[in-house]
Amino acid sequence: MRVLTTLTALVGVLENAFAANSTFYNPILPGWHSDPSCAQVNGTFYCVTSTFIAFPGLPVYASKDLINWKLASHAWSRESQLPGLSWGTVEQQQGMYAATLRYHEGTFYVICEYLGVPGGIRGVLFKTTDPFTDSWSDPVLFKPTKIDPDLFFDDDGTVYSATQTILLQTLNINTGELGEATNPWNGTGGVWPEGPHIYKKDGYYYLLIAEGGTAEDHAVTMARAKVSDGIEGPYTPYEKNPVLTARGTDAYFQTVGHADLFQDTKGNWWGVALATRTGPEHEIYPMGRETVLFPVTWEEGEYPIASTVRGKMSGWELPPPKRDLPGDGPFVSDPDEYDFPTLSALPRNLMYWRVPASKAFAISRQGLEVVPSRNNLTGVMGDVELNGQSGLSFIGRRQEHTEFNYSVDVTAPKSEGTEAGVTVFLTQFNHLDLGVMRTKSGLSLRFRAEAQSVSVPVPATKSIPLPKPWVNGTIRLEIQAGNRTHYSFSASRVGDNGKVIKGSRQDVAVASAALVSGGTGTFVGTLVGVYATCEGAGKGASCPAGTGQAYFNRWRYQGEAQAISATETVPSK
Ligand SMILES: *[C@@H]1O[C@H](CO)[C@@H](O)[C@H](O)[C@H]1NC(C)=O
Ligand SMILES: *[C@@H]1O[C@H](CO)[C@@H](O)[C@H](O)[C@H]1NC(C)=O
Ligand SMILES: *[C@@H]1O[C@H](CO)[C@@H](O)[C@H](O)[C@H]1NC(C)=O
Ligand SMILES: *[C@@H]1O[C@H](CO)[C@@H](O)[C@H](O)[C@H]1NC(C)=O
Ligand SMILES: *[C@@H]1O[C@H](CO)[C@@H](O)[C@H](O)[C@H]1NC(C)=O
Ligand SMILES: *[C@@H]1O[C@H](CO)[C@@H](O)[C@H](O)[C@H]1NC(C)=O
Ligand SMILES: *[C@@H]1O[C@H](CO)[C@@H](O)[C@H](O)[C@H]1NC(C)=O
């Protein structure tokens, strides 16, 4: 076995000497995909990313070629895995923080921490032997004091979890019992030493961390300890830190940090990290922190050398393109073409803001059926019944392209005071909505921007009464990003044949993407989706009896272009 491994490695080295390097584009997981952690098992790569209060949470993506990523499952997909936690979460950016994904002796593990509920941080360790289904276990719970748990299986069977600041503890993966914490390293002086991962290689424990905060000063730094001295150290910092950063540069890919390293089947090293496509201006970045890939050279006994993160990368030969992976999740970046009456289940890439109210979403003969929530997308803070905590009637998918078209057909709401529409949603306090509203006098379109903590003027609400023929019909609502700075919102009337009636298109509004960049959602990224509300009428979390459902059909999302630098897009224009 040992001889075989050595031979395979040797062949790998020889192959590499002659292999052509590959070119690829970042980000590899575009759209809101922060804090990636990945592992390679039997030639398939698996990555998990953060989701905060979105549900289902902790998506696990799989790929055989590092480029085509399929949504395999969500580690957190059932309310019963963490009863009551979601509805107990008030803030917009609490919930599931940065996770680590590891594989050990036949089992996949996703370790994470849930923040923002009374009683402190909940450590959660999900397990499965089949990451292509939502078969992840109820979590083993543990009680960490700091965020960003790592999971490291040492050769002697001891399991360690390092966390922010940096603390190191043993973790019993069956009971959740944590050992005494030690503090192996504090980083090089940047704020928030966090996101630790430990690797054992060539007689050293390598400790990789993120520091400097997750924005402009973000960086990846490393230290190592001799295995003979033990995992607790002492650790010596790398003299050439940081290993990777975009700090102080005018790169288009900023905030590079929070990395994880892994090998392909040839033994070549790769890294993933989060990055934000903003350029040094930090003004327009609706998709937030995305996952980038970079080749790593890691010679024996040395520290790893990471390639600078850019839009166009060159490095180790990639495995040949391959899409044969099990499961029924879509590939990231593929278009959505969802016709609800023909679908039996909700598409796997759609997500909610917290666990939805029971029976709020269904697929019916009339399409995607949504029970309007009493609270609108913003809700009323301080009012548990109206703040959206117990169910916001919103469902969306990530914006995964700089330029895209998204359109949905909505059936005109039947009851007065009801609104059904489409939105670019960052948080409950930063969203851009185009709704169809039933009022006393008929039907109208309403564009509304909610945008807190932004530096651009918030556009005024705009209402457009719709002419008689629209009143009982189907209306196509469309959001288009035709460039990297603006969204445009429009509506058209759809005829009985399902086609837009010529000349019916109404261009309703154009809004800056700065309204949904940062603001109250510096950790998250935009979703595009649909919502339904009765705007505060009713009692508790429910709309008045007889409000009726909202129906959506013909859900289409199509990516048009990705920005890869300040001036270039793919495809190029
Ligand atoms: C990986 O391959 C080994 C050997 O064929 C097999 O026993 C194991 O189940 C595989 N694991 C996964 C996750 O595919
Ligand atoms: C980290 O910082 C704390 C507080 O300043 C200090 O007590 C501790 O010794 C430091 N740890 C290391 C490993 O340097
Ligand atoms: C191929 O990529 C690796 C990893 O980035 C790099 O070390 C090597 O120099 C590249 N080889 C060539 C011929 O460019
Ligand atoms: C998206 O919009 C562009 C520009 O208006 C248009 O050329 C393209 O056909 C649209 N695609 C879809 C799928 O609607
Ligand atoms: C709309 O439908 C209602 C009943 O569903 C009907 O009373 C009304 O006349 C219709 N209006 C138009 C303009 O077709
Ligand atoms: C971007 O698109 C919007 C909406 O179509 C338009 O108003 C704006 O002028 C465009 N900006 C640039 C720089 O092309
Ligand atoms: C949401 O509803 C509240 C009252 O329930 C209202 O004050 C607020 O203006 C609404 N905001 C939006 C964006 O609809």
XYZ file of C-alpha atoms and ligand atoms in Angstrom:
671
model
C 0.000 0.000 0.000
C 2.733 2.362 1.059
C 4.809 1.558 -2.051
C 1.762 2.083 -4.206
C 1.055 5.478 -2.620
C 4.667 6.551 -3.152
C 4.557 5.372 -6.748
C 1.289 7.181 -7.377
C 2.783 10.326 -5.858
C 5.864 9.978 -8.049
C 3.779 9.553 -11.177
C 1.834 12.617 -10.011
C 5.041 14.663 -9.744
C 6.218 13.512 -13.175
C 2.834 14.228 -14.730
C 2.845 17.673 -13.184
C 6.233 18.469 -14.665
C 4.729 18.112 -18.117
C 1.135 19.043 -17.529
C -0.191 22.206 -19.041
C -1.442 24.667 -16.467
C -5.119 25.555 -16.570
C -6.910 28.870 -16.720
C -10.121 29.521 -14.849
C -12.237 32.402 -13.629
C -13.088 33.544 -10.138
C -15.320 33.467 -8.251
C -15.943 29.717 -8.458
C -18.985 30.029 -6.194
C -20.332 33.412 -7.306
C -22.892 35.280 -5.245
C -23.268 35.187 -1.489
C -20.905 32.311 -0.581
C -18.662 33.422 2.255
C -16.285 31.570 4.560
C -15.728 28.532 2.337
C -14.340 25.319 3.752
C -13.626 22.374 1.472
C -12.302 18.838 1.346
C -11.563 16.360 -1.440
C -12.823 12.795 -1.098
C -12.235 10.172 -3.795
C -11.797 12.803 -6.470
C -14.889 14.826 -5.553
C -14.482 18.212 -3.902
C -16.989 19.339 -1.275
C -17.399 22.866 0.095
C -19.659 24.473 2.689
C -20.374 28.214 3.024
C -22.053 30.508 5.574
C -25.767 31.348 5.499
C -26.475 33.276 8.747
C -30.281 33.332 9.264
C -31.201 32.082 5.782
C -32.843 28.666 5.669
C -32.100 25.988 4.598
C -28.593 26.763 5.750
C -25.017 25.623 5.237
C -25.161 24.526 1.600
C -22.748 21.770 0.635
C -21.551 21.980 -2.961
C -19.809 19.177 -4.818
C -17.576 19.227 -7.884
C -15.300 16.865 -9.786
C -13.448 19.604 -11.648
C -13.362 22.568 -9.194
C -15.342 24.636 -11.721
C -18.790 23.027 -12.054
C -20.326 23.022 -8.582
C -23.536 21.212 -7.839
C -25.680 21.986 -4.811
C -25.505 18.602 -3.054
C -27.401 19.269 0.185
C -27.855 21.588 3.147
C -26.412 20.534 6.504
C -29.313 22.435 8.173
C -32.511 21.666 6.286
C -35.054 20.721 8.979
C -36.461 22.950 11.704
C -36.389 19.888 13.975
C -32.588 19.801 13.821
C -32.577 22.937 15.993
C -36.118 23.416 17.293
C -37.146 27.035 17.816
C -33.727 28.521 17.187
C -34.546 30.208 13.899
C -37.661 31.976 15.151
C -35.772 33.064 18.249
C -33.267 34.989 16.134
C -33.969 38.703 15.842
C -30.944 40.178 14.116
C -30.313 40.003 10.396
C -26.754 38.702 10.533
C -26.840 36.139 13.308
C -27.480 32.427 12.791
C -25.034 30.042 11.126
C -21.583 31.595 10.991
C -18.493 30.134 9.336
C -18.415 26.336 9.146
C -15.684 23.777 8.538
C -16.246 20.712 6.342
C -14.172 17.588 6.888
C -14.307 13.889 5.993
C -13.034 11.195 8.304
C -13.353 7.423 8.106
C -16.495 7.305 5.990
C -18.332 10.242 7.560
C -18.677 13.854 6.428
C -18.749 16.497 9.145
C -19.922 20.103 9.072
C -19.100 21.961 12.260
C -20.574 25.410 12.799
C -21.920 27.822 15.396
C -25.343 29.429 15.650
C -25.335 32.967 17.057
C -27.989 35.417 18.201
C -30.192 33.405 20.531
C -30.450 33.694 24.313
C -28.124 31.312 26.145
C -25.033 32.059 24.089
C -23.365 30.514 21.069
C -24.615 27.051 20.086
C -21.936 24.781 18.704
C -23.405 22.387 16.128
C -21.756 19.353 14.529
C -23.712 17.744 11.665
C -22.760 14.346 10.244
C -23.705 12.286 7.212
C -22.388 9.452 5.090
C -24.276 10.771 2.032
C -23.733 14.487 1.378
C -25.910 14.315 -1.768
C -29.114 14.147 0.266
C -30.395 16.214 3.169
C -29.515 13.300 5.421
C -27.367 15.383 7.744
C -27.917 14.358 11.351
C -29.444 16.361 14.124
C -26.406 18.198 15.430
C -24.199 17.145 18.306
C -24.367 20.300 20.427
C -21.389 21.854 22.183
C -20.761 25.100 24.046
C -17.929 27.112 22.547
C -17.038 30.606 23.720
C -15.756 31.844 20.373
C -16.871 31.570 16.718
C -15.485 29.887 13.562
C -14.867 26.311 14.714
C -12.285 24.176 12.936
C -12.399 20.386 13.040
C -9.092 18.552 13.015
C -8.692 14.775 13.314
C -5.231 13.966 14.610
C -3.542 10.659 13.789
C -3.986 9.324 17.327
C -7.766 9.731 17.055
C -7.986 12.929 19.121
C -10.275 15.533 17.573
C -9.586 19.241 18.027
C -11.630 22.353 17.432
C -9.809 25.665 17.155
C -11.894 28.856 17.226
C -11.569 32.638 17.035
C -8.901 34.502 19.095
C -7.267 31.630 18.661
C -8.426 28.986 21.107
C -7.705 25.269 20.764
C -9.753 22.557 22.478
C -10.341 18.859 22.177
C -13.875 18.008 21.084
C -15.716 14.770 21.658
C -17.598 14.415 18.372
C -20.210 12.126 19.922
C -21.018 14.028 23.118
C -19.934 17.581 22.297
C -17.708 17.708 25.358
C -14.952 20.312 24.991
C -11.577 20.101 26.712
C -9.670 22.913 28.401
C -8.895 25.734 25.951
C -5.328 26.751 25.174
C -4.280 29.799 23.154
C -1.679 28.696 20.607
C -1.446 31.966 18.634
C -2.906 35.453 18.402
C -2.039 36.121 14.782
C 0.233 38.945 13.636
C -1.706 41.777 15.261
C -4.696 42.226 12.959
C -8.118 42.492 14.618
C -10.239 39.358 14.975
C -7.852 36.442 14.580
C -10.418 33.844 13.458
C -11.376 31.226 10.882
C -8.618 28.821 11.996
C -7.784 25.577 10.216
C -5.077 23.123 11.248
C -3.110 20.947 8.800
C -0.497 18.329 9.713
C 2.290 18.035 7.167
C 5.980 17.094 7.096
C 6.396 16.988 10.859
C 4.546 20.256 11.574
C 1.117 21.392 12.681
C 0.304 24.360 10.448
C -2.218 26.818 11.833
C -3.874 28.993 9.175
C -6.099 31.865 10.303
C -7.939 34.940 9.027
C -7.244 38.295 10.629
C -7.769 42.013 10.095
C -11.561 41.718 9.934
C -13.576 40.488 6.999
C -13.374 43.755 5.007
C -10.497 45.742 3.445
C -7.833 44.581 5.918
C -8.679 40.882 5.684
C -5.674 38.556 5.408
C -4.588 34.948 5.718
C -1.671 34.319 8.064
C 0.066 31.185 9.316
C 2.179 29.785 12.112
C 3.502 26.299 12.760
C 4.577 24.038 15.590
C 6.731 20.926 15.468
C 4.689 17.750 15.787
C 7.306 16.624 18.325
C 6.360 19.650 20.486
C 2.647 18.844 20.273
C -0.414 20.502 18.764
C -0.531 23.140 21.495
C 2.756 24.557 20.326
C 4.808 26.655 20.744
C 3.849 28.070 17.315
C 6.288 30.123 15.271
C 4.700 32.672 12.914
C 5.676 32.549 9.245
C 8.221 35.300 8.621
C 6.599 36.177 5.292
C 3.040 36.630 6.573
C 0.485 37.309 5.248
C 0.196 34.242 3.038
C -2.608 35.925 1.122
C -4.374 39.314 1.158
C -5.681 42.109 -1.055
C -5.081 44.665 1.716
C -3.717 47.962 0.484
C -4.101 47.048 -3.182
C -6.379 48.383 -5.891
C -7.389 44.853 -6.911
C -10.970 44.313 -8.089
C -11.180 41.274 -5.777
C -10.977 42.821 -2.299
C -11.415 41.453 1.265
C -9.545 38.236 0.366
C -9.292 36.035 3.440
C -10.840 33.246 5.480
C -9.100 30.500 3.523
C -8.998 26.722 3.600
C -6.491 24.455 1.818
C -6.914 21.008 0.279
C -5.285 18.688 -2.283
C -6.538 17.272 -5.552
C -5.997 13.608 -6.460
C -2.631 14.430 -8.053
C -1.412 15.864 -4.780
C -1.518 19.494 -5.933
C -2.669 21.981 -3.333
C -5.501 24.464 -3.797
C -7.053 27.070 -1.595
C -10.451 28.695 -1.315
C -11.162 32.014 0.371
C -13.826 34.672 0.427
C -13.455 37.817 -1.684
C -15.637 40.751 -2.669
C -15.788 42.108 -6.194
C -15.792 45.788 -5.377
C -12.512 47.337 -6.383
C -10.880 49.675 -3.848
C -13.963 51.953 -3.898
C -16.100 49.536 -1.833
C -19.306 51.088 -3.129
C -21.030 48.505 -5.295
C -20.894 44.854 -4.213
C -24.449 43.528 -3.871
C -23.342 39.888 -4.013
C -21.181 40.403 -0.945
C -18.484 37.900 -0.105
C -18.017 35.150 -2.694
C -15.854 32.025 -2.902
C -12.632 32.195 -4.905
C -10.153 29.454 -5.794
C -6.380 29.796 -5.997
C -3.532 27.370 -6.715
C -1.114 26.740 -3.897
C 2.461 25.485 -4.047
C 3.372 23.735 -0.828
C 6.833 22.196 -0.855
C 8.000 19.763 1.795
C 8.920 21.449 5.065
C 7.972 24.912 3.698
C 5.002 27.216 4.093
C 2.438 27.216 1.292
C 2.691 29.828 -1.448
C -0.712 31.054 -2.594
C -1.349 32.691 -5.968
C -2.807 36.193 -5.831
C -6.572 36.123 -6.253
C -7.772 37.650 -9.516
C -10.672 37.210 -11.892
C -8.580 35.252 -14.372
C -6.343 32.661 -12.766
C -3.685 30.282 -13.994
C -2.334 27.337 -12.051
C -2.261 23.576 -11.631
C -3.969 21.586 -14.323
C -7.619 21.215 -13.401
C -9.355 17.844 -13.476
C -11.245 17.423 -16.776
C -14.712 19.059 -16.816
C -17.276 16.626 -15.462
C -20.847 17.058 -14.320
C -21.782 13.499 -13.376
C -22.641 13.904 -9.732
C -25.593 12.394 -7.887
C -28.470 14.339 -6.351
C -31.142 16.672 -7.713
C -29.675 20.057 -6.807
C -28.857 22.533 -9.575
C -25.363 23.572 -10.602
C -24.319 26.990 -9.372
C -24.611 29.560 -12.169
C -27.020 27.473 -14.230
C -30.213 29.321 -15.103
C -33.444 28.673 -13.195
C -36.351 27.609 -15.357
C -39.008 26.767 -12.862
C -42.595 26.080 -13.874
C -44.200 25.240 -10.594
C -47.181 23.142 -11.608
C -44.800 20.699 -13.256
C -42.388 20.619 -10.325
C -43.213 18.346 -7.432
C -40.889 19.920 -4.908
C -39.442 23.359 -4.385
C -36.131 23.752 -6.195
C -33.175 23.114 -3.914
C -31.468 26.459 -4.487
C -34.388 28.540 -3.186
C -34.122 29.840 0.352
C -36.081 31.655 3.028
C -35.192 34.342 5.538
C -35.401 32.159 8.675
C -37.546 29.020 8.815
C -40.854 29.860 7.085
C -44.234 29.635 8.792
C -45.688 26.168 8.435
C -47.652 25.712 5.164
C -46.693 29.195 3.939
C -45.239 27.798 0.693
C -46.660 25.076 -1.520
C -46.816 24.018 -5.135
C -50.427 24.003 -6.300
C -52.226 23.739 -9.626
C -52.086 27.521 -9.868
C -48.331 27.648 -9.343
C -46.094 28.488 -6.416
C -48.611 29.277 -3.714
C -47.553 31.713 -1.014
C -49.631 32.600 2.025
C -48.997 36.327 2.515
C -47.337 37.258 5.800
C -48.782 40.042 7.913
C -45.365 41.639 8.086
C -43.932 43.052 4.907
C -40.303 42.436 3.947
C -39.145 45.109 6.389
C -41.501 44.388 9.253
C -41.678 46.425 12.398
C -38.736 45.985 14.706
C -39.490 45.588 18.380
C -42.779 43.916 17.495
C -42.282 40.146 17.610
C -45.515 39.589 15.681
C -44.610 41.982 12.896
C -40.832 41.804 12.666
C -40.755 38.752 10.419
C -39.244 36.475 13.052
C -42.045 33.926 12.882
C -42.129 33.748 9.137
C -41.547 36.116 6.295
C -43.394 35.184 3.104
C -40.304 35.503 0.964
C -38.418 32.929 -1.085
C -35.406 33.660 -3.247
C -32.183 32.514 -4.833
C -28.768 34.097 -4.762
C -27.858 36.766 -7.261
C -24.922 34.918 -8.799
C -24.067 37.151 -11.730
C -23.037 40.767 -12.095
C -25.553 40.986 -14.927
C -28.696 38.909 -15.020
C -32.392 38.821 -15.853
C -34.922 37.537 -13.392
C -38.623 37.363 -14.124
C -41.686 35.778 -12.574
C -45.357 35.763 -13.499
C -47.640 36.830 -10.676
C -51.389 36.410 -10.589
C -53.028 39.716 -9.651
C -53.898 39.516 -5.925
C -57.619 39.056 -5.310
C -58.101 40.847 -2.001
C -57.685 44.465 -1.137
C -54.510 45.397 0.711
C -52.578 42.409 -0.581
C -49.300 42.819 -2.379
C -47.299 40.223 -4.297
C -44.026 41.020 -5.948
C -40.363 40.519 -6.710
C -37.417 41.839 -4.767
C -33.672 42.259 -4.653
C -33.205 41.373 -1.011
C -30.082 41.841 1.106
C -31.712 42.077 4.546
C -35.048 43.257 5.896
C -33.540 46.774 5.910
C -31.967 46.761 2.468
C -34.262 45.570 -0.312
C -35.729 46.842 -3.570
C -39.267 45.687 -4.332
C -41.620 45.774 -7.264
C -45.072 44.631 -6.194
C -48.544 44.305 -7.612
C -51.005 45.705 -5.092
C -54.759 45.484 -4.896
C -56.304 48.693 -3.530
C -59.868 50.051 -3.328
C -59.482 51.702 -6.680
C -57.986 48.713 -8.483
C -54.589 47.318 -9.170
C -51.326 49.179 -9.060
C -47.639 48.556 -9.402
C -45.521 49.771 -6.551
C -41.769 50.162 -6.471
C -40.296 50.656 -3.059
C -36.739 50.833 -1.764
C -35.823 50.166 1.841
C -32.166 51.008 2.249
C -30.619 51.732 5.611
C -26.981 52.583 6.321
C -26.103 53.404 2.725
C -24.476 56.527 1.334
C -26.624 56.970 -1.775
C -30.049 58.657 -1.783
C -32.954 56.260 -1.333
C -35.374 56.566 -4.237
C -38.942 57.571 -3.459
C -41.783 55.063 -3.543
C -43.513 54.991 -6.878
C -47.048 53.808 -7.558
C -48.494 53.268 -11.004
C -52.216 52.516 -11.275
C -52.789 49.793 -13.831
C -55.384 50.099 -16.554
C -58.566 47.971 -16.435
C -57.448 45.118 -18.709
C -54.659 44.186 -16.259
C -57.024 43.752 -13.342
C -57.663 39.989 -13.365
C -54.684 38.892 -15.333
C -51.161 37.616 -15.064
C -48.367 40.119 -14.769
C -44.732 39.442 -15.549
C -42.447 41.235 -13.129
C -38.851 41.562 -14.179
C -35.597 42.602 -12.564
C -32.655 43.152 -14.835
C -29.080 44.049 -14.056
C -27.756 45.151 -17.429
C -24.575 46.561 -15.959
C -22.693 46.321 -12.685
C -24.188 49.393 -11.042
C -27.964 49.340 -11.514
C -31.070 47.199 -11.426
C -34.072 48.016 -13.560
C -37.603 46.953 -12.667
C -40.376 46.457 -15.179
C -43.794 44.854 -15.576
C -45.685 43.487 -18.562
C -49.131 42.035 -19.074
C -49.211 38.363 -20.000
C -51.894 37.115 -22.367
C -53.796 33.823 -22.176
C -51.124 32.215 -24.372
C -48.495 32.919 -21.703
C -46.791 35.540 -23.843
C -46.226 39.190 -23.022
C -48.809 41.396 -24.702
C -47.002 43.673 -27.139
C -46.680 47.247 -25.968
C -47.765 46.462 -22.426
C -44.311 46.757 -20.833
C -44.008 49.389 -18.135
C -40.519 50.441 -17.066
C -41.106 51.233 -13.432
C -37.788 52.116 -11.836
C -34.015 52.031 -11.982
C -32.170 51.682 -8.684
C -28.514 51.730 -7.695
C -26.943 48.479 -6.545
C -25.281 50.587 -3.823
C -28.670 50.459 -2.031
C -28.111 46.746 -1.419
C -24.322 46.777 -0.963
C -23.094 46.599 2.627
C -25.672 48.632 4.560
C -27.253 46.395 7.199
C -25.962 43.303 5.396
C -22.182 43.483 5.370
C -21.885 39.703 5.909
C -24.587 38.608 3.472
C -25.341 39.041 -0.230
C -28.348 39.725 -2.412
C -31.084 37.238 -3.148
C -33.685 37.732 -5.863
C -37.101 36.293 -5.215
C -40.774 36.785 -4.550
C -42.815 37.935 -1.566
C -46.435 38.371 -0.522
C -47.840 40.468 2.318
C -51.062 42.020 3.560
C -49.088 44.982 4.914
C -49.823 44.792 8.615
C -53.571 44.053 8.389
C -54.748 41.204 10.625
C -53.499 39.908 13.954
C -50.422 38.133 15.284
C -48.340 36.909 12.386
C -51.400 36.222 10.199
C -53.278 38.218 7.611
C -57.069 38.639 7.968
C -59.155 35.559 7.177
C -60.022 35.482 3.502
C -56.886 37.293 2.358
C -56.188 34.521 -0.105
C -52.945 33.172 -1.427
C -50.520 34.698 -3.878
C -49.532 32.669 -6.946
C -46.298 32.791 -8.877
C -45.379 31.008 -12.095
C -42.711 30.840 -14.777
C -39.721 31.619 -12.541
C -36.712 32.455 -14.706
C -33.223 33.483 -13.679
C -30.553 33.831 -16.324
C -26.992 34.982 -15.753
C -25.720 37.282 -18.485
C -22.208 38.340 -17.449
C -19.652 38.202 -14.668
C -17.336 41.091 -13.880
C -13.781 39.768 -13.473
C -11.958 43.089 -13.147
C -12.771 46.785 -13.067
C -13.089 46.779 -16.848
C -13.626 43.192 -18.037
C -16.586 40.841 -18.008
C -17.061 37.210 -19.007
C -18.411 36.891 -21.621
C -16.710 40.067 -22.760
C -18.818 42.878 -24.122
C -14.101 6.448 -1.220
O -13.560 5.294 -1.777
C -13.388 4.217 -0.871
C -12.660 3.098 -1.576
O -13.260 2.824 -2.804
C -14.769 3.810 -0.358
O -14.627 2.800 0.601
C -15.438 5.008 0.288
O -16.759 4.686 0.657
C -15.491 6.171 -0.662
N -16.011 7.298 0.052
C -16.778 8.220 -0.515
C -17.303 9.281 0.367
O -17.034 8.229 -1.692
C -2.452 36.414 23.209
O -2.835 37.654 23.796
C -3.168 37.535 25.165
C -3.714 38.888 25.610
O -2.829 39.884 25.269
C -1.975 37.065 25.964
O -2.343 36.907 27.317
C -1.522 35.730 25.410
O -0.357 35.311 26.057
C -1.268 35.819 23.909
N -1.035 34.488 23.386
C 0.006 34.166 22.662
C 0.114 32.749 22.207
O 0.838 34.970 22.324
C 1.643 26.072 -12.934
O 0.915 26.445 -11.768
C 1.646 26.257 -10.572
C 0.702 26.590 -9.426
O 0.255 27.903 -9.518
C 2.886 27.115 -10.570
O 3.627 26.866 -9.398
C 3.709 26.781 -11.784
O 4.802 27.682 -11.867
C 2.903 26.901 -13.063
N 3.684 26.418 -14.197
C 3.813 27.116 -15.297
C 4.605 26.451 -16.378
O 3.314 28.218 -15.427
C -32.092 39.426 -20.686
O -32.008 40.770 -21.059
C -31.258 41.020 -22.232
C -31.185 42.505 -22.422
O -32.444 43.094 -22.398
C -31.914 40.304 -23.393
O -31.123 40.456 -24.528
C -32.055 38.824 -23.072
O -32.784 38.168 -24.076
C -32.778 38.631 -21.758
N -32.780 37.235 -21.401
C -33.814 36.658 -20.798
C -33.655 35.206 -20.480
O -34.828 37.251 -20.489
C -62.421 40.424 -12.516
O -62.946 39.262 -11.898
C -64.073 39.512 -11.077
C -64.501 38.218 -10.424
O -63.418 37.361 -10.228
C -65.187 40.110 -11.922
O -66.279 40.444 -11.080
C -64.704 41.354 -12.644
O -65.659 41.791 -13.522
C -63.435 41.068 -13.433
N -62.927 42.307 -13.973
C -62.470 42.431 -15.206
C -61.998 43.801 -15.615
O -62.388 41.507 -15.961
C -26.670 50.963 -16.000
O -27.994 50.568 -16.238
C -28.960 51.515 -15.810
C -30.328 50.889 -16.040
O -30.492 50.447 -17.312
C -28.775 52.824 -16.536
O -29.708 53.768 -16.071
C -27.372 53.324 -16.250
O -27.128 54.504 -16.974
C -26.359 52.280 -16.663
N -25.044 52.735 -16.273
C -24.002 52.652 -17.084
C -22.708 53.153 -16.533
O -24.098 52.177 -18.200
C -43.905 47.720 6.302
O -45.016 47.747 7.147
C -44.969 48.763 8.133
C -46.220 48.637 8.990
O -46.636 47.348 9.143
C -44.896 50.103 7.475
O -44.747 51.095 8.469
C -43.727 50.166 6.534
O -43.754 51.380 5.797
C -43.763 49.033 5.554
N -42.530 49.061 4.802
C -42.393 48.519 3.625
C -41.059 48.616 2.981
O -43.304 47.990 3.056
